[in-house]
Amino acid sequence: MNRPLLFIQGGGSAEDYEADKKLVESLQSTLSGAYEVHYPSLPNESAPDLGRIRQIGDAISRIDGELILVGHSLGASMLLKYVSENEIRKKITGIFLLATPFWSGDEAWKEGFKLKENFADQLPGDVPVFLYHCRDDQEVPLAHLTRYREKLPRATFRELASGGHQLNNDLTMVAKDILSLAGSAYF
């Protein structure tokens, strides 16, 4: 039986979903069928968090057993917010965050995205957290990764020389890290 993996898209438009589908396909291909990848479409709703917290909770509740969580961009930041602010009764075996914005500032529209000051203390202590970011990301500057390094000292950080915001649509490195958690010998 394949292990479940939930991938949360960045943005909320149909174009964002299609763009991230290439990331999902790369992950599925590299994982060689070891995981069943769940990739729900999460449209923007008229809520301060665009409906993501409820949508992520719904997606997690539909998956049986322990799972891997992966998010890209807005999806990564909202996944981190969800895990740090909600009780999850399923075993999470790893959290993988790609090109993750660190929301700050006083603009009202950011309030639904911002993490609580103590978010790192609220994450499950036994769950490995990985963050990936390309130095040439034009949408989420590398400075966001620096903020996460300050807040999440126990996390693993993968800073890539190039790949832009979409990591060249190549998640081979992420797949290798996922497989390493399970002790898989696919590579």
Coordinates of N, CA, C and O in Angstrom, one line a residue:
M1 N 0.8 -1.2 0.0 CA 0.0 0.0 0.0 C 0.9 1.2 0.0 O 1.8 1.4 0.8
N2 N 0.6 2.2 -0.9 CA 1.4 3.4 -1.0 C 1.0 4.3 0.2 O -0.1 4.4 0.6
R3 N 2.1 5.0 0.7 CA 1.9 6.0 1.8 C 1.3 7.3 1.2 O 1.7 7.7 0.2
P4 N 0.5 7.9 2.0 CA -0.1 9.2 1.5 C 0.8 10.4 1.7 O 1.5 10.5 2.7
L5 N 0.7 11.3 0.7 CA 1.4 12.5 0.7 C 0.4 13.6 0.2 O -0.3 13.4 -0.8
L6 N 0.3 14.7 1.0 CA -0.6 15.8 0.6 C 0.2 16.9 0.2 O 1.1 17.4 0.9
F7 N -0.1 17.4 -1.1 CA 0.6 18.6 -1.6 C -0.4 19.7 -1.7 O -1.4 19.6 -2.3
I8 N 0.0 20.9 -1.1 CA -0.8 22.1 -1.0 C -0.2 23.1 -2.0 O 0.9 23.5 -1.9
Q9 N -1.0 23.5 -2.9 CA -0.6 24.4 -4.0 C -0.3 25.8 -3.5 O -0.8 26.2 -2.4
G10 N 0.5 26.5 -4.2 CA 0.6 28.0 -4.0 C -0.5 28.7 -4.7 O -1.1 28.2 -5.6
G11 N -0.8 29.9 -4.3 CA -1.8 30.7 -4.9 C -3.2 30.1 -4.8 O -3.4 29.2 -4.0
G12 N -4.1 30.6 -5.6 CA -5.4 30.0 -5.5 C -6.2 30.0 -6.9 O -7.3 29.6 -6.9
S13 N -5.5 30.5 -7.9 CA -6.1 30.5 -9.2 C -5.9 29.2 -9.9 O -5.1 28.4 -9.5
A14 N -6.7 29.0 -11.0 CA -6.6 27.8 -11.8 C -5.2 27.8 -12.4 O -4.6 26.7 -12.6
E15 N -4.6 28.9 -12.8 CA -3.3 29.0 -13.3 C -2.2 28.5 -12.3 O -1.3 27.9 -12.6
D16 N -2.4 29.0 -11.0 CA -1.5 28.5 -10.0 C -1.6 27.0 -9.8 O -0.5 26.4 -9.6
Y17 N -2.8 26.5 -9.8 CA -2.9 25.0 -9.7 C -2.2 24.3 -10.8 O -1.5 23.3 -10.6
E18 N -2.4 24.8 -12.0 CA -1.8 24.1 -13.2 C -0.2 24.3 -13.1 O 0.5 23.3 -13.5
A19 N 0.2 25.4 -12.7 CA 1.7 25.6 -12.6 C 2.3 24.7 -11.6 O 3.3 24.0 -11.8
D20 N 1.6 24.5 -10.4 CA 2.2 23.6 -9.4 C 1.9 22.1 -9.7 O 2.6 21.3 -9.2
K21 N 1.1 21.8 -10.7 CA 0.8 20.5 -11.1 C 2.2 19.9 -11.7 O 2.4 18.7 -11.5
K22 N 3.0 20.7 -12.3 CA 4.3 20.3 -12.8 C 5.2 19.8 -11.6 O 6.0 18.9 -11.7
L23 N 5.1 20.5 -10.5 CA 5.9 20.2 -9.3 C 5.4 18.8 -8.8 O 6.2 17.9 -8.4
V24 N 4.1 18.6 -8.7 CA 3.5 17.4 -8.3 C 3.9 16.2 -9.2 O 4.3 15.1 -8.7
E25 N 3.9 16.5 -10.5 CA 4.3 15.4 -11.4 C 5.7 15.0 -11.2 O 6.1 13.8 -11.3
S26 N 6.6 16.0 -11.0 CA 8.0 15.7 -10.8 C 8.2 14.9 -9.5 O 8.9 13.9 -9.5
L27 N 7.4 15.2 -8.5 CA 7.5 14.5 -7.2 C 7.0 13.1 -7.4 O 7.6 12.1 -7.0
Q28 N 5.8 12.9 -8.0 CA 5.3 11.6 -8.3 C 6.2 10.7 -9.1 O 6.5 9.5 -8.8
S29 N 6.8 11.3 -10.1 CA 7.7 10.5 -11.0 C 9.0 10.1 -10.2 O 9.4 8.9 -10.3
T30 N 9.5 10.9 -9.4 CA 10.7 10.6 -8.6 C 10.5 9.6 -7.5 O 11.3 8.8 -7.1
L31 N 9.3 9.7 -6.9 CA 8.9 8.8 -5.8 C 8.6 7.4 -6.3 O 8.4 6.5 -5.5
S32 N 8.5 7.2 -7.6 CA 8.4 5.9 -8.2 C 7.2 5.1 -7.6 O 7.3 3.9 -7.4
G33 N 6.1 5.8 -7.3 CA 4.9 5.0 -6.8 C 5.0 4.7 -5.3 O 4.1 4.0 -4.8
A34 N 6.0 5.1 -4.6 CA 6.1 4.7 -3.2 C 5.1 5.5 -2.3 O 4.7 5.1 -1.2
Y35 N 4.6 6.6 -2.9 CA 3.6 7.5 -2.2 C 2.4 7.7 -3.1 O 2.6 7.9 -4.3
E36 N 1.3 7.8 -2.5 CA 0.1 8.3 -3.2 C -0.1 9.8 -3.0 O -0.3 10.2 -1.9
V37 N 0.1 10.6 -4.0 CA 0.1 12.0 -3.9 C -1.3 12.5 -4.0 O -2.0 12.3 -5.1
H38 N -1.8 13.2 -3.0 CA -3.1 13.9 -3.0 C -2.8 15.4 -3.4 O -2.1 16.0 -2.7
Y39 N -3.5 15.9 -4.4 CA -3.3 17.3 -4.8 C -4.7 17.9 -5.1 O -5.1 18.1 -6.2
P40 N -5.3 18.4 -4.0 CA -6.6 19.0 -4.1 C -6.5 20.5 -4.7 O -5.5 21.2 -4.4
S41 N -7.4 20.9 -5.4 CA -7.5 22.3 -5.9 C -8.1 23.1 -4.8 O -9.2 22.7 -4.2
L42 N -7.4 24.2 -4.4 CA -7.9 25.0 -3.3 C -8.2 26.4 -3.8 O -7.3 27.2 -3.9
P43 N -9.4 26.7 -4.2 CA -9.7 28.0 -4.7 C -9.8 29.1 -3.6 O -10.0 28.7 -2.5
N44 N -9.5 30.3 -4.0 CA -9.5 31.4 -3.0 C -11.0 31.6 -2.6 O -11.9 31.6 -3.4
E45 N -11.2 31.8 -1.3 CA -12.5 32.1 -0.7 C -12.4 33.5 -0.1 O -11.3 34.1 0.1
S46 N -13.5 34.1 0.2 CA -13.6 35.4 0.7 C -13.4 35.4 2.3 O -14.4 35.6 3.0
A47 N -12.2 35.0 2.7 CA -11.9 34.9 4.1 C -10.5 35.5 4.3 O -9.7 35.5 3.3
P48 N -10.1 36.0 5.4 CA -8.8 36.6 5.6 C -7.6 35.6 5.2 O -6.6 36.0 4.8
D49 N -7.9 34.3 5.4 CA -6.8 33.3 5.0 C -7.1 32.6 3.7 O -6.6 31.6 3.4
L50 N -8.1 33.2 2.9 CA -8.5 32.7 1.6 C -9.2 31.3 1.8 O -9.4 30.6 0.8
G51 N -9.5 30.9 3.0 CA -10.1 29.7 3.2 C -9.2 28.5 3.4 O -9.6 27.4 3.6
R52 N -7.9 28.8 3.4 CA -6.9 27.7 3.4 C -6.9 26.9 4.6 O -6.7 25.7 4.6
I53 N -7.1 27.5 5.8 CA -7.0 26.7 7.0 C -8.1 25.6 7.0 O -7.8 24.5 7.3
R54 N -9.3 26.0 6.7 CA -10.4 25.0 6.6 C -10.1 24.0 5.5 O -10.3 22.8 5.7
Q55 N -9.7 24.5 4.3 CA -9.4 23.6 3.2 C -8.3 22.6 3.5 O -8.4 21.4 3.2
I56 N -7.2 23.0 4.2 CA -6.1 22.1 4.6 C -6.7 21.1 5.6 O -6.4 19.9 5.4
G57 N -7.4 21.5 6.5 CA -8.0 20.6 7.5 C -8.9 19.6 6.9 O -8.8 18.4 7.2
D58 N -9.7 20.0 5.9 CA -10.6 19.1 5.2 C -9.8 18.1 4.4 O -10.1 16.9 4.4
A59 N -8.7 18.5 3.7 CA -7.9 17.6 2.9 C -7.2 16.6 3.8 O -7.1 15.4 3.5
I60 N -6.7 17.0 4.9 CA -6.0 16.1 5.9 C -7.0 15.1 6.4 O -6.7 13.9 6.5
S61 N -8.2 15.5 6.7 CA -9.2 14.6 7.3 C -9.6 13.5 6.3 O -10.1 12.5 6.7
R62 N -9.5 13.8 5.0 CA -9.9 12.8 4.0 C -8.8 11.7 3.7 O -9.0 10.8 3.0
I63 N -7.6 11.8 4.4 CA -6.5 10.9 4.1 C -6.4 10.0 5.3 O -6.5 10.4 6.5
D64 N -6.3 8.7 5.0 CA -6.2 7.7 6.1 C -4.7 7.5 6.4 O -3.9 7.4 5.5
G65 N -4.4 7.3 7.7 CA -3.1 6.9 8.1 C -2.1 8.1 8.2 O -2.5 9.2 8.1
E66 N -0.9 7.8 8.5 CA 0.1 8.8 8.6 C 0.4 9.4 7.3 O 0.2 8.8 6.2
L67 N 0.9 10.6 7.3 CA 1.1 11.3 6.0 C 2.3 12.2 6.0 O 2.8 12.7 7.1
I68 N 2.7 12.5 4.8 CA 3.8 13.5 4.5 C 3.0 14.8 4.0 O 2.1 14.7 3.3
L69 N 3.4 16.0 4.5 CA 2.8 17.2 4.1 C 3.9 18.0 3.2 O 5.0 18.2 3.7
V70 N 3.4 18.5 2.1 CA 4.3 19.3 1.2 C 3.5 20.5 0.7 O 2.3 20.4 0.4
G71 N 4.1 21.6 0.8 CA 3.4 22.8 0.3 C 4.4 23.7 -0.5 O 5.6 23.7 -0.3
H72 N 3.8 24.5 -1.4 CA 4.6 25.4 -2.3 C 4.1 26.8 -2.0 O 2.8 27.0 -2.1
S73 N 5.0 27.7 -1.8 CA 4.7 29.2 -1.7 C 3.6 29.5 -0.7 O 3.7 29.1 0.5
L74 N 2.5 30.1 -1.1 CA 1.4 30.4 -0.2 C 0.9 29.1 0.5 O 0.7 29.1 1.7
G75 N 0.9 28.0 -0.3 CA 0.4 26.7 0.3 C 1.4 26.3 1.4 O 0.9 25.7 2.4
A76 N 2.7 26.5 1.2 CA 3.7 26.1 2.2 C 3.5 26.9 3.5 O 3.5 26.4 4.6
S77 N 3.3 28.2 3.4 CA 3.1 29.1 4.5 C 1.8 28.8 5.3 O 1.8 28.7 6.5
M78 N 0.8 28.5 4.5 CA -0.5 28.1 5.2 C -0.5 26.7 5.8 O -1.1 26.5 6.8
L79 N 0.3 25.8 5.2 CA 0.5 24.5 5.8 C 1.2 24.6 7.2 O 0.8 24.0 8.2
L80 N 2.2 25.5 7.2 CA 3.0 25.7 8.4 C 2.0 26.4 9.5 O 2.1 26.0 10.6
K81 N 1.2 27.3 9.0 CA 0.3 28.0 9.9 C -0.7 26.9 10.5 O -1.0 26.9 11.7
Y82 N -1.2 26.1 9.6 CA -2.2 25.1 10.0 C -1.6 24.1 11.1 O -2.2 23.9 12.1
V83 N -0.4 23.6 10.8 CA 0.2 22.6 11.7 C 0.5 23.3 13.0 O 0.4 22.6 14.1
S84 N 0.9 24.5 13.0 CA 1.3 25.2 14.3 C 0.1 25.7 15.1 O 0.3 26.0 16.3
E85 N -1.1 25.7 14.5 CA -2.2 26.3 15.2 C -3.4 25.3 15.4 O -4.4 25.7 16.0
N86 N -3.2 24.1 14.9 CA -4.3 23.1 15.0 C -3.8 21.8 15.5 O -2.7 21.4 15.2
E87 N -4.7 21.1 16.3 CA -4.3 19.8 16.7 C -4.6 18.8 15.5 O -5.7 18.8 14.9
I88 N -3.6 18.0 15.2 CA -3.7 17.0 14.1 C -3.6 15.7 14.8 O -2.6 15.4 15.4
R89 N -4.6 14.9 14.6 CA -4.7 13.6 15.2 C -4.1 12.5 14.4 O -4.0 11.3 14.8
K90 N -3.6 12.8 13.3 CA -2.9 11.8 12.4 C -1.4 12.0 12.6 O -0.9 13.1 12.9
K91 N -0.6 10.9 12.4 CA 0.8 11.0 12.5 C 1.4 11.7 11.2 O 1.1 11.2 10.1
I92 N 2.1 12.7 11.4 CA 2.8 13.4 10.3 C 4.2 12.9 10.3 O 4.9 13.0 11.4
T93 N 4.7 12.4 9.2 CA 6.1 11.9 9.2 C 7.1 12.9 8.7 O 8.3 12.6 8.8
G94 N 6.6 14.0 8.1 CA 7.5 15.0 7.6 C 6.8 16.1 7.0 O 5.7 16.0 6.5
I95 N 7.4 17.3 7.1 CA 6.8 18.5 6.5 C 7.9 19.1 5.5 O 9.0 19.4 6.0
F96 N 7.5 19.4 4.3 CA 8.4 19.8 3.3 C 7.8 21.1 2.7 O 6.7 21.1 2.1
L97 N 8.5 22.2 2.8 CA 8.0 23.5 2.4 C 8.9 24.2 1.3 O 10.1 24.3 1.5
L98 N 8.3 24.6 0.2 CA 9.0 25.0 -0.9 C 8.7 26.5 -1.2 O 7.5 26.9 -1.2
A99 N 9.8 27.3 -1.3 CA 9.6 28.8 -1.6 C 8.6 29.4 -0.7 O 7.6 30.0 -1.1
T100 N 8.8 29.3 0.6 CA 7.8 29.7 1.6 C 7.9 31.1 2.0 O 8.9 31.6 2.5
P101 N 6.9 31.9 1.8 CA 6.9 33.3 2.2 C 6.8 33.4 3.8 O 6.1 32.6 4.4
F102 N 7.5 34.3 4.4 CA 7.4 34.6 5.8 C 6.6 35.9 5.9 O 7.2 37.0 5.6
W103 N 5.3 35.9 6.2 CA 4.4 37.1 6.1 C 4.7 38.0 7.3 O 4.7 37.5 8.5
S104 N 4.9 39.2 7.0 CA 5.2 40.2 8.1 C 4.6 41.6 7.6 O 4.2 41.7 6.4
G105 N 4.6 42.5 8.5 CA 4.1 43.8 8.1 C 2.7 44.1 8.7 O 2.1 43.2 9.2
D106 N 2.2 45.3 8.6 CA 1.0 45.7 9.2 C -0.2 45.8 8.3 O -1.3 46.2 8.7
E107 N 0.0 45.4 7.0 CA -1.1 45.5 6.1 C -2.2 44.5 6.5 O -2.0 43.4 6.8
A108 N -3.4 45.0 6.5 CA -4.6 44.2 6.9 C -4.7 42.9 6.1 O -5.1 41.9 6.7
W109 N -4.4 42.9 4.8 CA -4.6 41.7 4.0 C -3.7 40.6 4.4 O -4.0 39.5 4.0
K110 N -2.6 40.9 5.1 CA -1.6 39.8 5.5 C -2.0 39.1 6.8 O -1.5 38.1 7.1
E111 N -3.0 39.7 7.5 CA -3.3 39.2 8.8 C -3.7 37.7 8.8 O -3.4 36.9 9.7
G112 N -4.4 37.3 7.8 CA -4.8 35.9 7.8 C -3.7 34.9 7.4 O -3.9 33.7 7.5
F113 N -2.6 35.4 7.0 CA -1.4 34.6 6.6 C -0.3 34.5 7.6 O 0.5 33.6 7.6
K114 N -0.3 35.5 8.5 CA 0.9 35.6 9.4 C 0.9 34.5 10.5 O -0.2 34.1 11.0
L115 N 2.0 34.0 10.8 CA 2.2 33.0 11.8 C 2.2 33.7 13.2 O 2.6 34.9 13.3
K116 N 1.8 32.9 14.2 CA 1.9 33.5 15.6 C 3.4 33.5 16.0 O 4.2 32.8 15.5
E117 N 3.7 34.4 16.9 CA 5.1 34.6 17.3 C 5.8 33.3 17.8 O 6.9 33.1 17.5
N118 N 5.0 32.5 18.5 CA 5.6 31.3 19.0 C 5.3 30.0 18.1 O 5.3 28.9 18.6
F119 N 5.1 30.2 16.8 CA 4.7 29.1 16.0 C 5.6 28.0 16.0 O 5.2 26.8 16.0
A120 N 6.9 28.2 16.1 CA 7.9 27.1 16.1 C 7.8 26.2 17.3 O 7.9 25.0 17.2
D121 N 7.4 26.8 18.4 CA 7.2 26.0 19.7 C 5.9 25.1 19.6 O 5.8 24.2 20.3
Q122 N 5.0 25.4 18.6 CA 3.8 24.7 18.5 C 3.8 23.6 17.5 O 2.9 22.8 17.4
L123 N 4.9 23.5 16.8 CA 5.1 22.4 15.8 C 5.4 21.1 16.5 O 6.1 21.1 17.6
P124 N 4.9 20.0 16.0 CA 5.3 18.7 16.7 C 6.8 18.5 16.7 O 7.5 18.6 15.7
G125 N 7.3 18.2 17.9 CA 8.8 18.2 18.1 C 9.4 17.0 17.4 O 10.6 17.0 17.1
D126 N 8.7 15.9 17.1 CA 9.3 14.7 16.5 C 9.1 14.7 15.0 O 9.4 13.7 14.4
V127 N 8.6 15.7 14.4 CA 8.4 15.7 12.9 C 9.5 16.5 12.2 O 9.6 17.7 12.5
P128 N 10.2 15.9 11.3 CA 11.2 16.7 10.6 C 10.6 17.7 9.7 O 9.6 17.4 9.0
V129 N 11.2 18.9 9.6 CA 10.8 20.0 8.8 C 11.9 20.3 7.8 O 13.0 20.5 8.3
F130 N 11.6 20.4 6.5 CA 12.6 20.7 5.5 C 12.0 22.0 4.8 O 10.9 22.0 4.4
L131 N 12.9 22.9 4.5 CA 12.6 24.1 3.7 C 13.5 24.2 2.5 O 14.8 24.0 2.7
Y132 N 13.0 24.5 1.4 CA 13.7 24.6 0.1 C 13.5 26.0 -0.5 O 12.4 26.5 -0.5
H133 N 14.6 26.6 -1.0 CA 14.4 27.9 -1.6 C 15.5 28.2 -2.6 O 16.7 27.8 -2.3
C134 N 15.2 28.7 -3.7 CA 16.2 29.1 -4.7 C 16.6 30.5 -4.6 O 15.8 31.4 -4.3
R135 N 17.9 30.7 -4.7 CA 18.5 32.1 -4.5 C 17.9 33.1 -5.6 O 17.9 34.2 -5.3
D136 N 17.5 32.5 -6.7 CA 17.0 33.4 -7.8 C 15.5 33.5 -7.8 O 14.9 33.9 -8.8
D137 N 14.8 33.2 -6.7 CA 13.4 33.3 -6.7 C 13.0 34.7 -6.7 O 13.3 35.5 -5.8
Q138 N 12.2 35.1 -7.8 CA 11.8 36.5 -7.9 C 10.5 36.8 -7.2 O 10.2 38.0 -7.1
E139 N 9.8 35.8 -6.8 CA 8.5 36.1 -6.1 C 8.6 36.1 -4.6 O 8.0 36.9 -4.0
V140 N 9.4 35.2 -4.1 CA 9.6 35.2 -2.6 C 11.2 35.3 -2.4 O 11.9 34.3 -2.6
P141 N 11.6 36.5 -2.0 CA 13.1 36.6 -1.9 C 13.7 35.7 -0.9 O 13.0 35.2 0.1
L142 N 15.0 35.5 -1.0 CA 15.7 34.6 -0.2 C 15.7 35.0 1.3 O 15.9 34.2 2.2
A143 N 15.5 36.3 1.5 CA 15.4 36.8 2.9 C 14.3 36.1 3.7 O 14.4 36.0 5.0
H144 N 13.3 35.6 3.1 CA 12.3 34.9 3.8 C 12.8 33.6 4.4 O 12.5 33.2 5.5
L145 N 13.7 32.9 3.7 CA 14.3 31.7 4.2 C 15.2 32.0 5.4 O 15.2 31.3 6.3
T146 N 15.9 33.2 5.3 CA 16.7 33.6 6.5 C 15.8 33.8 7.7 O 16.2 33.4 8.8
R147 N 14.6 34.3 7.6 CA 13.7 34.5 8.7 C 13.3 33.1 9.3 O 13.3 32.9 10.5
Y148 N 13.1 32.1 8.4 CA 12.8 30.8 8.9 C 14.0 30.2 9.6 O 13.8 29.4 10.6
R149 N 15.1 30.4 9.1 CA 16.3 29.9 9.8 C 16.4 30.4 11.2 O 16.9 29.6 12.1
E150 N 16.1 31.6 11.4 CA 16.1 32.2 12.8 C 15.1 31.6 13.7 O 15.3 31.3 14.8
K151 N 13.9 31.3 13.1 CA 12.8 30.8 13.9 C 12.7 29.3 14.1 O 12.2 28.8 15.0
L152 N 13.3 28.5 13.1 CA 13.2 27.1 13.1 C 14.6 26.5 13.1 O 15.0 25.8 12.1
P153 N 15.4 26.6 14.2 CA 16.8 26.1 14.2 C 16.9 24.6 14.0 O 17.9 24.1 13.5
R154 N 15.9 23.8 14.3 CA 16.0 22.4 14.2 C 15.6 21.9 12.8 O 15.7 20.7 12.5
A155 N 15.1 22.8 11.9 CA 14.7 22.4 10.5 C 16.0 22.2 9.7 O 17.0 22.6 10.0
T156 N 15.7 21.5 8.6 CA 16.8 21.3 7.5 C 16.5 22.3 6.4 O 15.4 22.4 5.9
F157 N 17.5 23.0 6.0 CA 17.4 24.0 5.0 C 18.2 23.6 3.7 O 19.3 23.2 3.8
R158 N 17.5 23.7 2.6 CA 18.1 23.4 1.3 C 18.1 24.7 0.5 O 17.0 25.1 -0.1
E159 N 19.2 25.4 0.4 CA 19.3 26.6 -0.4 C 19.9 26.3 -1.8 O 21.0 25.8 -1.9
L160 N 19.1 26.5 -2.9 CA 19.5 26.1 -4.2 C 20.0 27.3 -5.0 O 19.4 28.4 -4.9
A161 N 21.0 27.1 -5.8 CA 21.6 28.2 -6.5 C 20.6 28.8 -7.5 O 20.6 30.0 -7.7
S162 N 19.9 28.0 -8.2 CA 18.9 28.5 -9.2 C 17.7 27.6 -9.3 O 17.7 26.5 -8.7
G163 N 16.7 28.0 -10.0 CA 15.5 27.3 -10.2 C 14.3 28.2 -10.1 O 13.2 27.7 -10.4
G164 N 14.5 29.4 -9.6 CA 13.3 30.3 -9.6 C 12.3 29.9 -8.6 O 12.5 29.0 -7.7
H165 N 11.1 30.5 -8.7 CA 10.0 30.2 -7.7 C 9.5 28.8 -7.9 O 9.0 28.2 -6.9
Q166 N 9.6 28.3 -9.1 CA 9.0 26.9 -9.3 C 10.1 25.8 -9.2 O 9.9 24.7 -9.6
L167 N 11.3 26.2 -8.8 CA 12.4 25.2 -8.6 C 12.7 24.4 -9.9 O 12.9 23.2 -9.8
N168 N 12.6 25.1 -11.0 CA 12.7 24.4 -12.3 C 11.8 23.2 -12.5 O 12.1 22.3 -13.3
N169 N 10.7 23.2 -11.8 CA 9.7 22.1 -11.8 C 10.4 20.8 -11.6 O 10.0 19.8 -12.2
D170 N 11.4 20.8 -10.7 CA 12.2 19.6 -10.5 C 12.3 19.4 -9.0 O 13.0 20.1 -8.3
L171 N 11.5 18.4 -8.4 CA 11.5 18.2 -7.0 C 12.3 16.9 -6.6 O 12.0 16.2 -5.7
T172 N 13.3 16.5 -7.4 CA 14.1 15.4 -7.2 C 14.7 15.4 -5.8 O 14.7 14.4 -5.0
M173 N 15.3 16.6 -5.4 CA 15.9 16.7 -4.1 C 14.8 16.5 -3.0 O 15.1 15.9 -1.9
V174 N 13.7 17.0 -3.1 CA 12.6 16.9 -2.2 C 12.2 15.4 -2.1 O 12.1 14.8 -0.9
A175 N 12.1 14.7 -3.2 CA 11.7 13.3 -3.2 C 12.8 12.5 -2.5 O 12.5 11.6 -1.7
K176 N 14.1 12.8 -2.7 CA 15.1 12.1 -2.0 C 15.0 12.2 -0.5 O 15.2 11.3 0.3
D177 N 14.7 13.5 -0.1 CA 14.6 13.7 1.4 C 13.4 13.0 1.9 O 13.5 12.4 3.0
I178 N 12.3 12.9 1.2 CA 11.1 12.2 1.6 C 11.5 10.7 1.8 O 11.2 10.0 2.8
L179 N 12.1 10.1 0.8 CA 12.4 8.7 0.8 C 13.4 8.4 1.9 O 13.4 7.3 2.5
S180 N 14.3 9.4 2.2 CA 15.3 9.1 3.3 C 14.6 9.0 4.6 O 15.1 8.3 5.5
L181 N 13.5 9.6 4.8 CA 12.8 9.5 6.1 C 12.2 8.1 6.3 O 12.1 7.6 7.4
A182 N 11.8 7.5 5.2 CA 11.3 6.1 5.3 C 12.4 5.0 5.2 O 12.1 3.9 5.2
G183 N 13.6 5.5 5.0 CA 14.7 4.5 4.9 C 14.6 3.8 3.5 O 15.1 2.7 3.4
S184 N 14.0 4.4 2.5 CA 13.9 3.8 1.2 C 15.2 3.8 0.5 O 16.0 4.7 0.7
A185 N 15.4 2.8 -0.3 CA 16.6 2.7 -1.1 C 16.3 2.8 -2.6 O 16.8 2.1 -3.4
Y186 N 15.5 3.8 -3.0 CA 15.2 4.0 -4.4 C 16.3 4.7 -5.1 O 16.3 4.7 -6.3
F187 N 17.2 5.4 -4.4 CA 18.3 6.1 -5.1 C 19.7 5.5 -4.8 O 19.9 5.1 -3.7

